[in-house]
Amino acid sequence: MIWLIIIVTVLFSSVASIWTSQSKDHQYVSLENFFVLIFLYFTMTIGFALIYTILQINGYNVFVKNHNDTADGFFSVFQDGLYFSATTLLSVGYGDVIPVGAGRWIAVVEALLGYIMPATFVARVVIDWEKERTIR
């Protein structure tokens, strides 16, 4: 359970970095902003995949696969969790892995963050651009 707390802390710290990181480039979209967004997606995907994996391995069904896969080891479950996390965060949702129980609420939070991150990225670019414009 301590791993779950650590993972959630890292996830929220990653999201908070959007507002605390300072841009040093003088472009409309800085390379720093782009890499922050990519890093956030990467961190969020892996973080939520670990949450799904830990819960699934500990007996809490948080997702169900539509294909028959007999492997139940950590890496097999993590692979399914990573795939489900990526399709949820990026709003693809193919439907071959379906959230159940508490997994539905976790998926809702993940999807919401997946929608908020691009909007926050655009807002940050506009704010950086405004700061740059007022300095000149």
PDB file of C-alpha atoms in Angstrom:
ATOM      1  CA  MET A   1       0.000   0.000   0.000  1.00  0.00           C
ATOM      2  CA  ILE A   2       2.977   2.311   0.573  1.00  0.00           C
ATOM      3  CA  TRP A   3       3.807   1.964  -3.136  1.00  0.00           C
ATOM      4  CA  LEU A   4       0.341   3.181  -4.003  1.00  0.00           C
ATOM      5  CA  ILE A   5       0.834   6.315  -1.879  1.00  0.00           C
ATOM      6  CA  ILE A   6       4.246   6.964  -3.446  1.00  0.00           C
ATOM      7  CA  ILE A   7       2.861   6.556  -6.955  1.00  0.00           C
ATOM      8  CA  VAL A   8      -0.072   8.900  -6.303  1.00  0.00           C
ATOM      9  CA  THR A   9       2.339  11.479  -4.832  1.00  0.00           C
ATOM     10  CA  VAL A  10       4.562  11.282  -7.920  1.00  0.00           C
ATOM     11  CA  LEU A  11       1.539  11.635 -10.199  1.00  0.00           C
ATOM     12  CA  PHE A  12       0.313  14.768  -8.447  1.00  0.00           C
ATOM     13  CA  SER A  13       3.848  16.190  -8.331  1.00  0.00           C
ATOM     14  CA  SER A  14       4.104  15.702 -12.080  1.00  0.00           C
ATOM     15  CA  VAL A  15       0.864  17.569 -12.656  1.00  0.00           C
ATOM     16  CA  ALA A  16       1.985  20.340 -10.278  1.00  0.00           C
ATOM     17  CA  SER A  17       5.180  20.801 -12.293  1.00  0.00           C
ATOM     18  CA  ILE A  18       3.107  22.417 -15.031  1.00  0.00           C
ATOM     19  CA  TRP A  19       2.638  25.465 -12.838  1.00  0.00           C
ATOM     20  CA  THR A  20       6.038  25.571 -11.137  1.00  0.00           C
ATOM     21  CA  SER A  21       8.442  25.053 -14.038  1.00  0.00           C
ATOM     22  CA  GLN A  22       9.819  28.255 -15.573  1.00  0.00           C
ATOM     23  CA  SER A  23      10.266  28.652 -19.326  1.00  0.00           C
ATOM     24  CA  LYS A  24      13.584  30.082 -20.502  1.00  0.00           C
ATOM     25  CA  ASP A  25      12.988  30.055 -24.262  1.00  0.00           C
ATOM     26  CA  HIS A  26      11.610  32.981 -26.225  1.00  0.00           C
ATOM     27  CA  GLN A  27       9.356  30.990 -28.532  1.00  0.00           C
ATOM     28  CA  TYR A  28       5.618  30.536 -28.788  1.00  0.00           C
ATOM     29  CA  VAL A  29       5.968  26.901 -27.804  1.00  0.00           C
ATOM     30  CA  SER A  30       9.202  26.254 -25.990  1.00  0.00           C
ATOM     31  CA  LEU A  31      10.961  22.952 -26.210  1.00  0.00           C
ATOM     32  CA  GLU A  32      10.801  22.840 -22.419  1.00  0.00           C
ATOM     33  CA  ASN A  33       6.992  23.037 -22.484  1.00  0.00           C
ATOM     34  CA  PHE A  34       6.829  20.279 -25.070  1.00  0.00           C
ATOM     35  CA  PHE A  35       9.108  17.975 -23.074  1.00  0.00           C
ATOM     36  CA  VAL A  36       7.195  18.747 -19.878  1.00  0.00           C
ATOM     37  CA  LEU A  37       3.990  17.620 -21.615  1.00  0.00           C
ATOM     38  CA  ILE A  38       5.606  14.447 -22.972  1.00  0.00           C
ATOM     39  CA  PHE A  39       7.141  13.701 -19.563  1.00  0.00           C
ATOM     40  CA  LEU A  40       3.769  14.241 -17.881  1.00  0.00           C
ATOM     41  CA  TYR A  41       2.007  11.848 -20.264  1.00  0.00           C
ATOM     42  CA  PHE A  42       4.771   9.287 -19.786  1.00  0.00           C
ATOM     43  CA  THR A  43       4.724   9.624 -15.986  1.00  0.00           C
ATOM     44  CA  MET A  44       0.937   9.554 -15.767  1.00  0.00           C
ATOM     45  CA  THR A  45       0.689   6.493 -18.023  1.00  0.00           C
ATOM     46  CA  ILE A  46       3.241   4.519 -16.021  1.00  0.00           C
ATOM     47  CA  GLY A  47       1.868   5.740 -12.683  1.00  0.00           C
ATOM     48  CA  PHE A  48      -1.693   4.731 -13.441  1.00  0.00           C
ATOM     49  CA  ALA A  49      -0.463   1.451 -14.965  1.00  0.00           C
ATOM     50  CA  LEU A  50       1.278   0.686 -11.681  1.00  0.00           C
ATOM     51  CA  ILE A  51      -1.878   1.547  -9.733  1.00  0.00           C
ATOM     52  CA  TYR A  52      -3.935  -0.802 -11.921  1.00  0.00           C
ATOM     53  CA  THR A  53      -1.258  -3.507 -11.690  1.00  0.00           C
ATOM     54  CA  ILE A  54      -0.869  -3.335  -7.908  1.00  0.00           C
ATOM     55  CA  LEU A  55      -4.618  -3.436  -7.359  1.00  0.00           C
ATOM     56  CA  GLN A  56      -5.102  -6.250  -9.895  1.00  0.00           C
ATOM     57  CA  ILE A  57      -2.325  -8.387  -8.398  1.00  0.00           C
ATOM     58  CA  ASN A  58      -3.705  -7.851  -4.873  1.00  0.00           C
ATOM     59  CA  GLY A  59      -7.068  -9.299  -5.881  1.00  0.00           C
ATOM     60  CA  TYR A  60      -9.020  -6.137  -6.694  1.00  0.00           C
ATOM     61  CA  ASN A  61     -10.379  -6.503 -10.208  1.00  0.00           C
ATOM     62  CA  VAL A  62      -9.976  -3.081 -11.768  1.00  0.00           C
ATOM     63  CA  PHE A  63     -10.051  -4.144 -15.411  1.00  0.00           C
ATOM     64  CA  VAL A  64     -11.217  -7.100 -17.483  1.00  0.00           C
ATOM     65  CA  LYS A  65      -9.634  -8.177 -20.766  1.00  0.00           C
ATOM     66  CA  ASN A  66     -11.751  -9.332 -23.696  1.00  0.00           C
ATOM     67  CA  HIS A  67      -9.054 -11.776 -24.790  1.00  0.00           C
ATOM     68  CA  ASN A  68      -7.971 -14.974 -23.094  1.00  0.00           C
ATOM     69  CA  ASP A  69      -4.521 -14.535 -21.644  1.00  0.00           C
ATOM     70  CA  THR A  70      -3.480 -17.098 -19.075  1.00  0.00           C
ATOM     71  CA  ALA A  71      -0.356 -15.277 -17.867  1.00  0.00           C
ATOM     72  CA  ASP A  72      -0.944 -13.693 -14.464  1.00  0.00           C
ATOM     73  CA  GLY A  73       2.595 -12.636 -13.579  1.00  0.00           C
ATOM     74  CA  PHE A  74       3.536  -9.089 -12.675  1.00  0.00           C
ATOM     75  CA  PHE A  75       4.886  -8.181 -16.106  1.00  0.00           C
ATOM     76  CA  SER A  76       1.874  -9.587 -17.933  1.00  0.00           C
ATOM     77  CA  VAL A  77      -0.544  -7.692 -15.690  1.00  0.00           C
ATOM     78  CA  PHE A  78       1.660  -4.570 -15.895  1.00  0.00           C
ATOM     79  CA  GLN A  79       1.654  -4.795 -19.687  1.00  0.00           C
ATOM     80  CA  ASP A  80      -2.147  -4.943 -19.712  1.00  0.00           C
ATOM     81  CA  GLY A  81      -2.300  -2.113 -17.165  1.00  0.00           C
ATOM     82  CA  LEU A  82       0.097  -0.009 -19.239  1.00  0.00           C
ATOM     83  CA  TYR A  83      -1.948  -0.591 -22.376  1.00  0.00           C
ATOM     84  CA  PHE A  84      -5.207   0.216 -20.569  1.00  0.00           C
ATOM     85  CA  SER A  85      -3.658   3.292 -18.953  1.00  0.00           C
ATOM     86  CA  ALA A  86      -2.362   4.634 -22.272  1.00  0.00           C
ATOM     87  CA  THR A  87      -5.646   4.090 -24.105  1.00  0.00           C
ATOM     88  CA  THR A  88      -7.540   5.748 -21.245  1.00  0.00           C
ATOM     89  CA  LEU A  89      -5.201   8.724 -20.758  1.00  0.00           C
ATOM     90  CA  LEU A  90      -4.989   9.406 -24.484  1.00  0.00           C
ATOM     91  CA  SER A  91      -8.781   9.004 -24.879  1.00  0.00           C
ATOM     92  CA  VAL A  92      -8.520   6.159 -27.377  1.00  0.00           C
ATOM     93  CA  GLY A  93     -10.420   3.468 -25.467  1.00  0.00           C
ATOM     94  CA  TYR A  94     -10.526   0.548 -27.883  1.00  0.00           C
ATOM     95  CA  GLY A  95     -12.808  -1.463 -25.598  1.00  0.00           C
ATOM     96  CA  ASP A  96     -10.697  -4.603 -25.427  1.00  0.00           C
ATOM     97  CA  VAL A  97      -9.788  -3.847 -21.798  1.00  0.00           C
ATOM     98  CA  ILE A  98     -12.720  -2.652 -19.690  1.00  0.00           C
ATOM     99  CA  PRO A  99     -12.578  -1.045 -16.235  1.00  0.00           C
ATOM    100  CA  VAL A 100     -14.699  -2.661 -13.522  1.00  0.00           C
ATOM    101  CA  GLY A 101     -15.439  -1.807  -9.903  1.00  0.00           C
ATOM    102  CA  ALA A 102     -13.092   0.794  -8.439  1.00  0.00           C
ATOM    103  CA  GLY A 103     -11.171   0.718 -11.724  1.00  0.00           C
ATOM    104  CA  ARG A 104     -13.994   2.676 -13.339  1.00  0.00           C
ATOM    105  CA  TRP A 105     -13.446   5.598 -10.969  1.00  0.00           C
ATOM    106  CA  ILE A 106      -9.682   5.439 -11.377  1.00  0.00           C
ATOM    107  CA  ALA A 107     -10.178   5.442 -15.163  1.00  0.00           C
ATOM    108  CA  VAL A 108     -12.488   8.470 -14.871  1.00  0.00           C
ATOM    109  CA  VAL A 109      -9.803  10.395 -12.970  1.00  0.00           C
ATOM    110  CA  GLU A 110      -7.169   9.338 -15.498  1.00  0.00           C
ATOM    111  CA  ALA A 111      -9.336  10.331 -18.467  1.00  0.00           C
ATOM    112  CA  LEU A 112     -10.100  13.688 -16.840  1.00  0.00           C
ATOM    113  CA  LEU A 113      -6.385  14.339 -16.386  1.00  0.00           C
ATOM    114  CA  GLY A 114      -5.847  13.279 -19.998  1.00  0.00           C
ATOM    115  CA  TYR A 115      -8.305  15.968 -21.091  1.00  0.00           C
ATOM    116  CA  ILE A 116      -6.912  18.640 -18.761  1.00  0.00           C
ATOM    117  CA  MET A 117      -3.236  18.256 -19.690  1.00  0.00           C
ATOM    118  CA  PRO A 118      -3.467  19.557 -23.292  1.00  0.00           C
ATOM    119  CA  ALA A 119      -5.648  22.479 -22.173  1.00  0.00           C
ATOM    120  CA  THR A 120      -3.140  23.314 -19.450  1.00  0.00           C
ATOM    121  CA  PHE A 121      -0.334  23.063 -21.988  1.00  0.00           C
ATOM    122  CA  VAL A 122      -2.064  25.577 -24.268  1.00  0.00           C
ATOM    123  CA  ALA A 123      -2.769  27.895 -21.321  1.00  0.00           C
ATOM    124  CA  ARG A 124       0.859  27.729 -20.244  1.00  0.00           C
ATOM    125  CA  VAL A 125       2.066  28.534 -23.764  1.00  0.00           C
ATOM    126  CA  VAL A 126      -0.252  31.556 -23.905  1.00  0.00           C
ATOM    127  CA  ILE A 127       0.866  32.765 -20.460  1.00  0.00           C
ATOM    128  CA  ASP A 128       4.539  32.375 -21.410  1.00  0.00           C
ATOM    129  CA  TRP A 129       3.897  34.227 -24.652  1.00  0.00           C
ATOM    130  CA  GLU A 130       2.140  37.065 -22.778  1.00  0.00           C
ATOM    131  CA  LYS A 131       5.027  37.364 -20.319  1.00  0.00           C
ATOM    132  CA  GLU A 132       7.484  37.482 -23.205  1.00  0.00           C
ATOM    133  CA  ARG A 133       5.420  40.119 -24.978  1.00  0.00           C
ATOM    134  CA  THR A 134       5.165  42.395 -21.921  1.00  0.00           C
ATOM    135  CA  ILE A 135       8.922  42.192 -21.286  1.00  0.00           C
ATOM    136  CA  ARG A 136       9.704  43.552 -24.757  1.00  0.00           C
TER     137      ARG A 136
END
